[in-house]
Amino acid sequence: MLGFTRAQSAGFVLMVAILLAAPFVAYPIFLMQVMCYALFAMGANLLMGYIGLLSLGQAAFFGMGGYVGGYAVQSLHLTPELGVVLGGLTGAAIGVVFGWLAIRRQTIYFAMITLALAQFVNFFAVQDTGFTGGENGMQNIPRGKLFGMVALGPDLHLYAFTLVIFLAGFLFAHRVIHSPFGQVVKAIRENESRAISLGYKVDQYKWIIFIIAAFLAGIAGALNALVTKIVTLTDVGNVTSAIVVLMVLVGGIGTVFGPLIGAAIVIAMQYYLASFSDWVTVIQGVIFIACVLLFRRGVVGEFAAKLKLSL
């Protein structure tokens, strides 16, 4: 099924079934945020898990995708699907520039360049109060009407829209990973020198993956803006970049389903540990340490390794 292994096909069917039933037993806003951040994490997973690049600036694409998507719906009165597309294209456009500047470096140097470039975007968001709202953020973003006909105000309507976008992004990421292009990307991760000797233009492959990751982040940011009705400086901040890295690591780096599981765990902690006030970060830290010690390959990675499955 669409290039899935048997285990992945079963996992995909189970995932779809759970997501279809979930809004009737859980808080839809929470579920939609999980899917938004899972999309975000899928892009980071393409970089970290399949080509071996750690980006510490993914929030730049997520946040600016949110700002542009929110502005398109709120000020330009465009339909929500156009807002999401513009958010994705914004992320990709920034990714073209940032990727071109960063891909010539490796390991910690690549990570630090992406972090520095993201700070430029954060500075812009703070200073340009006319567009981003500065410290007040962009508030009261309307959900609008899908194709100008179906109102997305009701949570279940927006949930269905979010689910379709998430599944499309999931299948797109899976196809990228398992395409001939994806096989070359994996070869670059395993042995870059050999890939170069075989005639592959390694920097171009890295650049394309970087742009794809930025595109997914931009879509996730625009979609999250519709869900929460607000975009703030946090969305373009270093904390958000760190959170998406944690999602990938906790869920399982280099796995298809890891980003979703990682996003579910992290967002669930943010929602359900909020009552512990100042102890939230301490509890989160303990849980993350436990995950690193007990699940070295992430939750999905360990599960797949024990059952000898490809997930």
XYZ file of N, CA, C and O in Angstrom, residues 130-272:
572
model
N 3.876 46.052 13.254
C 2.756 46.259 12.340
C 2.261 44.967 11.721
O 1.051 44.785 11.529
N 3.185 44.052 11.417
C 2.808 42.791 10.778
C 2.616 41.669 11.802
O 1.597 40.988 11.810
N 3.590 41.506 12.673
C 3.547 40.375 13.624
C 2.841 40.699 14.926
O 2.454 39.801 15.663
N 2.698 41.989 15.231
C 2.105 42.364 16.505
C 3.112 42.428 17.635
O 2.747 42.694 18.784
N 4.391 42.176 17.310
C 5.432 42.238 18.335
C 5.154 41.322 19.505
O 4.784 40.154 19.336
N 5.308 41.856 20.702
C 5.109 41.051 21.915
C 3.648 40.670 22.129
O 3.351 39.721 22.857
N 2.737 41.408 21.514
C 1.314 41.083 21.643
C 0.904 39.931 20.730
O -0.136 39.310 20.935
N 1.706 39.687 19.709
C 1.392 38.600 18.787
C 0.267 38.959 17.832
O -0.271 40.066 17.842
N -0.076 38.028 16.998
C -1.195 38.172 16.065
C -2.380 37.424 16.660
O -2.369 36.202 16.766
N -3.398 38.175 17.076
C -4.499 37.591 17.840
C -5.800 37.547 17.044
O -5.945 38.199 16.023
N -6.727 36.746 17.576
C -8.083 36.642 17.004
C -8.075 36.293 15.513
O -8.797 36.890 14.710
N -7.259 35.347 15.163
C -7.194 34.899 13.769
C -8.462 34.097 13.453
O -8.750 33.099 14.128
N -9.229 34.505 12.464
C -10.458 33.772 12.147
C -10.158 32.447 11.432
O -9.162 32.338 10.711
N -10.994 31.489 11.642
C -10.805 30.204 10.963
C -11.353 30.232 9.543
O -10.939 29.440 8.700
N -12.291 31.107 9.285
C -12.798 31.292 7.933
C -13.652 30.141 7.430
O -14.075 29.263 8.193
N -13.855 30.149 6.120
C -14.659 29.118 5.471
C -13.827 28.383 4.430
O -13.192 29.012 3.581
N -13.827 27.085 4.505
C -13.084 26.258 3.569
C -13.664 26.418 2.164
O -14.866 26.201 1.957
N -12.842 26.820 1.201
C -13.266 27.092 -0.171
C -14.397 28.111 -0.221
O -15.181 28.154 -1.172
N -14.498 28.922 0.840
C -15.533 29.942 0.908
C -16.912 29.397 1.185
O -17.895 30.140 1.116
N -17.025 28.114 1.538
C -18.343 27.494 1.711
C -18.536 26.852 3.082
O -19.561 27.031 3.729
N -17.555 26.075 3.551
C -17.712 25.312 4.799
C -17.029 26.049 5.946
O -15.803 26.219 5.949
N -17.822 26.493 6.921
C -17.274 27.227 8.059
C -16.421 26.295 8.921
O -16.844 25.189 9.268
N -15.216 26.757 9.266
C -14.324 25.954 10.108
C -14.380 26.381 11.570
O -13.544 25.949 12.370
N -15.363 27.214 11.897
C -15.529 27.634 13.292
C -15.744 26.477 14.240
O -15.076 26.376 15.280
N -16.668 25.552 13.944
C -16.871 24.389 14.818
C -15.600 23.531 14.874
O -14.960 23.288 13.847
N -15.248 23.077 16.070
C -14.000 22.324 16.243
C -13.937 21.070 15.378
O -12.880 20.733 14.837
N -15.069 20.376 15.241
C -15.056 19.144 14.458
C -14.808 19.414 12.972
O -14.183 18.604 12.285
N -15.299 20.535 12.475
C -15.046 20.901 11.079
C -13.552 21.166 10.865
O -12.950 20.678 9.905
N -12.978 21.941 11.785
C -11.550 22.236 11.670
C -10.723 20.974 11.896
O -9.662 20.802 11.271
N -11.202 20.095 12.756
C -10.486 18.833 13.009
C -10.393 18.008 11.724
O -9.333 17.456 11.398
N -11.495 17.933 10.987
C -11.497 17.169 9.740
C -10.512 17.780 8.742
O -9.767 17.059 8.063
N -10.478 19.108 8.672
C -9.549 19.811 7.778
C -8.094 19.533 8.197
O -7.234 19.224 7.361
N -7.841 19.616 9.497
C -6.493 19.368 10.022
C -6.062 17.931 9.765
O -4.907 17.668 9.408
N -6.984 17.002 9.936
C -6.675 15.589 9.723
C -6.296 15.321 8.262
O -5.335 14.584 7.993
N -7.018 15.929 7.340
C -6.707 15.747 5.912
C -5.317 16.296 5.602
O -4.514 15.646 4.908
N -5.007 17.489 6.121
C -3.686 18.086 5.894
C -2.599 17.213 6.510
O -1.544 16.968 5.895
N -2.851 16.730 7.720
C -1.853 15.887 8.399
C -1.586 14.611 7.614
O -0.432 14.230 7.404
N -2.640 13.936 7.182
C -2.461 12.681 6.440
C -1.756 12.928 5.105
O -0.914 12.125 4.683
N -2.085 14.041 4.451
C -1.403 14.379 3.198
C 0.080 14.605 3.452
O 0.945 14.137 2.687
N 0.405 15.322 4.528
C 1.803 15.563 4.883
C 2.518 14.284 5.254
O 3.688 14.075 4.889
N 1.837 13.402 5.971
C 2.415 12.119 6.374
C 2.761 11.277 5.147
O 3.866 10.727 5.039
N 1.816 11.176 4.218
C 2.050 10.381 3.002
C 3.136 11.012 2.131
O 3.929 10.303 1.515
N 3.166 12.336 2.100
C 4.200 13.026 1.335
C 5.587 12.732 1.912
O 6.529 12.402 1.174
N 5.717 12.846 3.240
C 7.005 12.572 3.889
C 7.421 11.123 3.681
O 8.592 10.822 3.419
N 6.449 10.212 3.778
C 6.753 8.788 3.568
C 7.229 8.546 2.148
O 8.183 7.778 1.914
N 6.596 9.208 1.191
C 6.993 9.025 -0.209
C 8.399 9.569 -0.460
O 9.184 8.966 -1.187
N 8.702 10.710 0.139
C 10.042 11.279 0.004
C 11.088 10.309 0.535
O 12.120 10.062 -0.104
N 10.812 9.720 1.689
C 11.764 8.805 2.330
C 11.996 7.566 1.480
O 13.127 7.084 1.349
N 10.930 7.027 0.872
C 11.021 5.744 0.184
C 11.125 5.880 -1.338
O 10.988 4.890 -2.059
N 11.372 7.075 -1.813
C 11.586 7.286 -3.252
C 13.060 7.068 -3.584
O 13.909 6.988 -2.684
N 13.402 6.970 -4.870
C 14.834 6.907 -5.246
C 15.626 8.083 -4.679
O 16.776 7.928 -4.274
N 14.994 9.261 -4.650
C 15.624 10.436 -4.038
C 15.946 10.166 -2.569
O 17.048 10.472 -2.084
N 14.980 9.578 -1.856
C 15.179 9.266 -0.447
C 16.281 8.256 -0.212
O 17.004 8.331 0.790
N 16.426 7.305 -1.135
C 17.494 6.312 -0.996
C 18.867 6.971 -1.114
O 19.812 6.599 -0.414
N 18.978 7.957 -2.000
C 20.243 8.694 -2.132
C 20.517 9.493 -0.856
O 21.656 9.558 -0.375
N 19.461 10.084 -0.312
C 19.601 10.850 0.930
C 20.132 9.959 2.055
O 21.039 10.353 2.809
N 19.588 8.755 2.170
C 20.068 7.822 3.194
C 21.518 7.433 2.943
O 22.310 7.277 3.884
N 21.869 7.269 1.675
C 23.254 6.921 1.328
C 24.208 8.035 1.743
O 25.323 7.766 2.211
N 23.766 9.273 1.596
C 24.587 10.418 2.007
C 24.793 10.394 3.515
O 25.895 10.655 4.016
N 23.746 10.062 4.248
C 23.868 9.983 5.710
C 24.852 8.889 6.126
O 25.673 9.078 7.024
N 24.774 7.746 5.451
C 25.622 6.614 5.829
C 27.084 6.839 5.452
O 27.985 6.505 6.221
N 27.328 7.383 4.265
C 28.709 7.575 3.818
C 28.742 8.679 2.758
O 28.601 8.414 1.565
N 28.932 9.895 3.229
C 28.874 11.038 2.316
C 29.996 10.999 1.284
O 29.784 11.323 0.117
N 31.163 10.577 1.700
C 32.307 10.525 0.772
C 32.039 9.559 -0.374
O 32.367 9.851 -1.536
N 31.431 8.429 -0.064
C 31.126 7.459 -1.114
C 30.084 8.023 -2.072
O 30.174 7.829 -3.289
N 29.069 8.711 -1.522
C 28.037 9.306 -2.378
C 28.662 10.323 -3.344
O 28.296 10.391 -4.517
N 29.614 11.107 -2.843
C 30.293 12.082 -3.694
C 31.090 11.368 -4.781
O 31.081 11.777 -5.953
N 31.766 10.272 -4.394
C 32.578 9.535 -5.371
C 31.729 8.892 -6.458
O 32.203 8.647 -7.572
N 30.449 8.625 -6.144
C 29.539 8.049 -7.127
C 28.926 9.108 -8.045
O 28.153 8.780 -8.949
N 29.266 10.353 -7.805
C 28.824 11.419 -8.697
C 27.603 12.187 -8.239
O 27.106 13.054 -8.971
N 27.093 11.901 -7.045
C 25.919 12.618 -6.549
C 26.317 14.000 -6.035
O 27.350 14.160 -5.367
N 25.494 14.989 -6.356
C 25.729 16.351 -5.869
C 25.108 16.460 -4.476
O 23.947 16.825 -4.306
N 25.907 16.130 -3.500
C 25.448 15.985 -2.120
C 24.793 17.258 -1.593
O 23.729 17.199 -0.953
N 25.408 18.410 -1.845
C 24.862 19.664 -1.322
C 23.464 19.945 -1.858
O 22.616 20.495 -1.148
N 23.204 19.555 -3.103
C 21.872 19.775 -3.671
C 20.820 18.921 -2.972
O 19.705 19.383 -2.706
N 21.173 17.671 -2.670
C 20.242 16.790 -1.956
C 19.948 17.336 -0.562
O 18.801 17.334 -0.104
N 20.984 17.797 0.111
C 20.796 18.372 1.446
C 19.903 19.608 1.372
O 19.034 19.809 2.224
N 20.141 20.421 0.363
C 19.371 21.653 0.197
C 17.891 21.343 -0.033
O 17.004 21.959 0.568
N 17.613 20.363 -0.883
C 16.223 20.002 -1.181
C 15.517 19.469 0.075
O 14.375 19.844 0.369
N 16.207 18.619 0.827
C 15.620 18.093 2.062
C 15.359 19.225 3.050
O 14.334 19.265 3.738
N 16.285 20.161 3.122
C 16.118 21.310 4.015
C 14.880 22.113 3.629
O 14.099 22.522 4.494
N 14.678 22.326 2.334
C 13.518 23.085 1.856
C 12.221 22.334 2.139
O 11.218 22.928 2.552
N 12.229 21.019 1.939
C 11.038 20.208 2.231
C 10.683 20.296 3.713
O 9.505 20.452 4.084
N 11.702 20.208 4.570
C 11.472 20.308 6.008
C 10.893 21.673 6.371
O 9.991 21.783 7.209
N 11.410 22.726 5.730
C 10.914 24.081 5.977
C 9.472 24.230 5.485
O 8.649 24.900 6.117
N 9.161 23.604 4.361
C 7.809 23.648 3.801
C 6.804 23.001 4.759
O 5.746 23.566 5.042
N 7.157 21.819 5.281
C 6.275 21.143 6.244
C 6.116 21.961 7.516
O 5.020 22.032 8.084
N 7.199 22.605 7.958
C 7.130 23.445 9.156
C 6.212 24.638 8.926
O 5.434 25.022 9.810
N 6.293 25.250 7.736
C 5.444 26.389 7.419
C 3.970 26.017 7.388
O 3.117 26.754 7.898
N 3.666 24.868 6.799
C 2.278 24.385 6.787
C 1.793 24.144 8.207
O 0.671 24.528 8.575
N 2.641 23.506 9.016
C 2.275 23.223 10.410
C 2.017 24.512 11.180
O 1.061 24.606 11.965
N 2.852 25.537 10.944
C 2.677 26.807 11.636
C 1.386 27.508 11.251
O 0.671 28.037 12.109
N 1.067 27.518 9.955
C -0.167 28.156 9.485
C -1.394 27.418 10.008
O -2.391 28.036 10.406
N -1.317 26.092 10.015
C -2.431 25.285 10.516
C -2.624 25.503 12.009
O -3.751 25.619 12.504
N -1.512 25.590 12.742
C -1.587 25.825 14.181
C -2.175 27.198 14.489
O -2.871 27.383 15.495
N -1.909 28.173 13.615
C -2.480 29.510 13.795
C -4.002 29.465 13.703
O -4.703 30.166 14.446
N -4.532 28.651 12.793
C -5.982 28.507 12.668
C -6.569 27.797 13.885
O -7.655 28.137 14.354
N -5.839 26.817 14.384
C -6.327 26.027 15.524
C -6.383 26.868 16.786
O -7.384 26.891 17.505
N -5.284 27.582 17.094
C -5.193 28.336 18.345
C -5.678 29.776 18.218
O -5.863 30.459 19.228
N -5.839 30.256 16.971
C -6.289 31.617 16.669
C -5.293 32.690 17.097
O -5.655 33.859 17.245
N -4.035 32.294 17.296
C -3.028 33.263 17.711
C -1.643 32.778 17.291
O -1.390 31.572 17.216
N -0.759 33.730 16.974
C 0.653 33.435 16.722
C 1.459 34.367 17.612
O 1.215 35.581 17.617
N 2.399 33.841 18.366
C 3.176 34.656 19.294
C 4.676 34.511 19.016
O 5.093 33.701 18.179
N 5.467 35.279 19.744
C 6.918 35.212 19.604
C 7.465 33.842 19.992
O 8.533 33.440 19.529
N 6.733 33.125 20.821
C 7.163 31.778 21.202
C 7.272 30.881 19.981
O 8.147 30.009 19.919
N 6.395 31.104 19.002
C 6.378 30.251 17.811
C 7.631 30.408 16.956
O 7.937 29.519 16.157
N 8.333 31.540 17.088
C 9.574 31.728 16.338
C 10.795 31.695 17.257
O 11.891 32.052 16.848
N 10.583 31.267 18.500
C 11.651 31.284 19.488
C 12.457 29.998 19.546
O 12.078 28.968 18.986
N 13.573 30.055 20.268
C 14.465 28.904 20.402
C 13.810 27.733 21.114
O 14.137 26.575 20.850
N 12.882 28.037 22.023
C 12.214 26.965 22.763
C 11.446 26.053 21.818
O 11.466 24.824 21.948
N 10.770 26.651 20.840
C 10.006 25.854 19.869
C 10.930 24.991 19.022
O 10.616 23.840 18.713
N 12.089 25.544 18.643
C 13.072 24.752 17.884
C 13.563 23.571 18.717
O 13.764 22.469 18.194
N 13.763 23.796 20.011
C 14.224 22.719 20.889
C 13.140 21.668 21.099
O 13.416 20.467 21.127
N 11.903 22.127 21.212
C 10.787 21.206 21.452
C 10.619 20.228 20.295
O 10.393 19.033 20.501
N 10.754 20.726 19.061
C 10.556 19.830 17.916
C 11.675 18.797 17.839
O 11.455 17.642 17.427
N 12.887 19.168 18.260
C 13.987 18.206 18.315
C 13.673 17.124 19.353
O 13.889 15.929 19.117
N 13.141 17.538 20.502
C 12.762 16.580 21.538
C 11.669 15.624 21.053
O 11.695 14.429 21.358
N 10.727 16.156 20.307
C 9.650 15.314 19.774
C 10.214 14.194 18.905
O 9.791 13.040 19.004
N 11.169 14.555 18.045
C 11.777 13.562 17.165
C 12.556 12.527 17.971
O 12.451 11.326 17.725
N 13.320 12.985 18.955
C 14.143 12.080 19.754
C 13.283 11.153 20.614
O 13.562 9.958 20.720
N 12.248 11.709 21.236
C 11.378 10.903 22.095
C 10.568 9.915 21.274
O 10.403 8.750 21.650
N 10.036 10.365 20.134
C 9.229 9.480 19.297
C 10.047 8.411 18.611
O 9.629 7.260 18.505
N 11.210 8.779 18.144
C 12.072 7.808 17.443
C 12.637 8.400 16.181
O 11.940 8.499 15.165
N 13.885 8.818 16.233
C 14.523 9.443 15.091
C 14.674 8.445 13.945
O 15.018 7.285 14.158
N 14.354 8.879 12.742
C 14.472 8.007 11.579
C 13.361 6.989 11.447
O 13.485 6.023 10.698
N 12.238 7.197 12.144
C 11.079 6.303 12.015
C 9.913 7.074 11.398
O 9.831 8.299 11.522
N 9.004 6.364 10.762
C 7.880 7.013 10.081
C 6.859 7.546 11.078
O 6.338 8.661 10.921
N 6.586 6.770 12.136
C 5.539 7.140 13.089
C 6.079 7.871 14.312
O 5.307 8.369 15.130
N 7.404 7.953 14.440
C 8.011 8.593 15.594
C 7.572 10.025 15.833
O 7.255 10.397 16.974
N 7.537 10.890 14.790
C 7.131 12.285 15.011
C 5.750 12.431 15.633
O 5.540 13.293 16.489
N 4.802 11.599 15.225
C 3.451 11.681 15.788
C 3.445 11.286 17.256
O 2.849 11.969 18.094
N 4.115 10.186 17.581
C 4.156 9.733 18.974
C 4.896 10.744 19.835
O 4.465 11.070 20.954
N 6.022 11.251 19.327
C 6.776 12.252 20.071
C 5.965 13.510 20.313
O 5.970 14.072 21.417
N 5.246 13.974 19.283
C 4.409 15.161 19.420
C 3.300 14.925 20.433
O 2.994 15.800 21.258
N 2.693 13.745 20.394
C 1.613 13.423 21.335
C 2.112 13.449 22.772
O 1.443 13.985 23.674
N 3.299 12.903 23.012
C 3.855 12.851 24.372
C 4.166 14.262 24.877
O 3.794 14.640 25.994
N 4.849 15.064 24.050
C 5.262 16.402 24.484
C 4.064 17.327 24.672
O 3.964 18.035 25.680
N 3.137 17.329 23.714
C 1.957 18.199 23.834
C 1.079 17.753 24.999
O 0.504 18.589 25.712
N 0.970 16.452 25.231
C 0.187 15.955 26.363
C 0.770 16.451 27.679
O 0.029 16.830 28.601
N 2.094 16.473 27.783
C 2.717 16.981 29.003
C 2.412 18.456 29.194
O 2.159 18.920 30.312
N 2.433 19.225 28.115
C 2.144 20.651 28.216
C 0.705 20.896 28.669
O 0.431 21.825 29.432
N -0.219 20.062 28.197
C -1.628 20.217 28.553
C -1.918 19.725 29.965
O -2.538 20.427 30.770
N -1.489 18.507 30.258
C -1.943 17.844 31.475
C -1.037 18.046 32.680
O -1.371 17.636 33.793
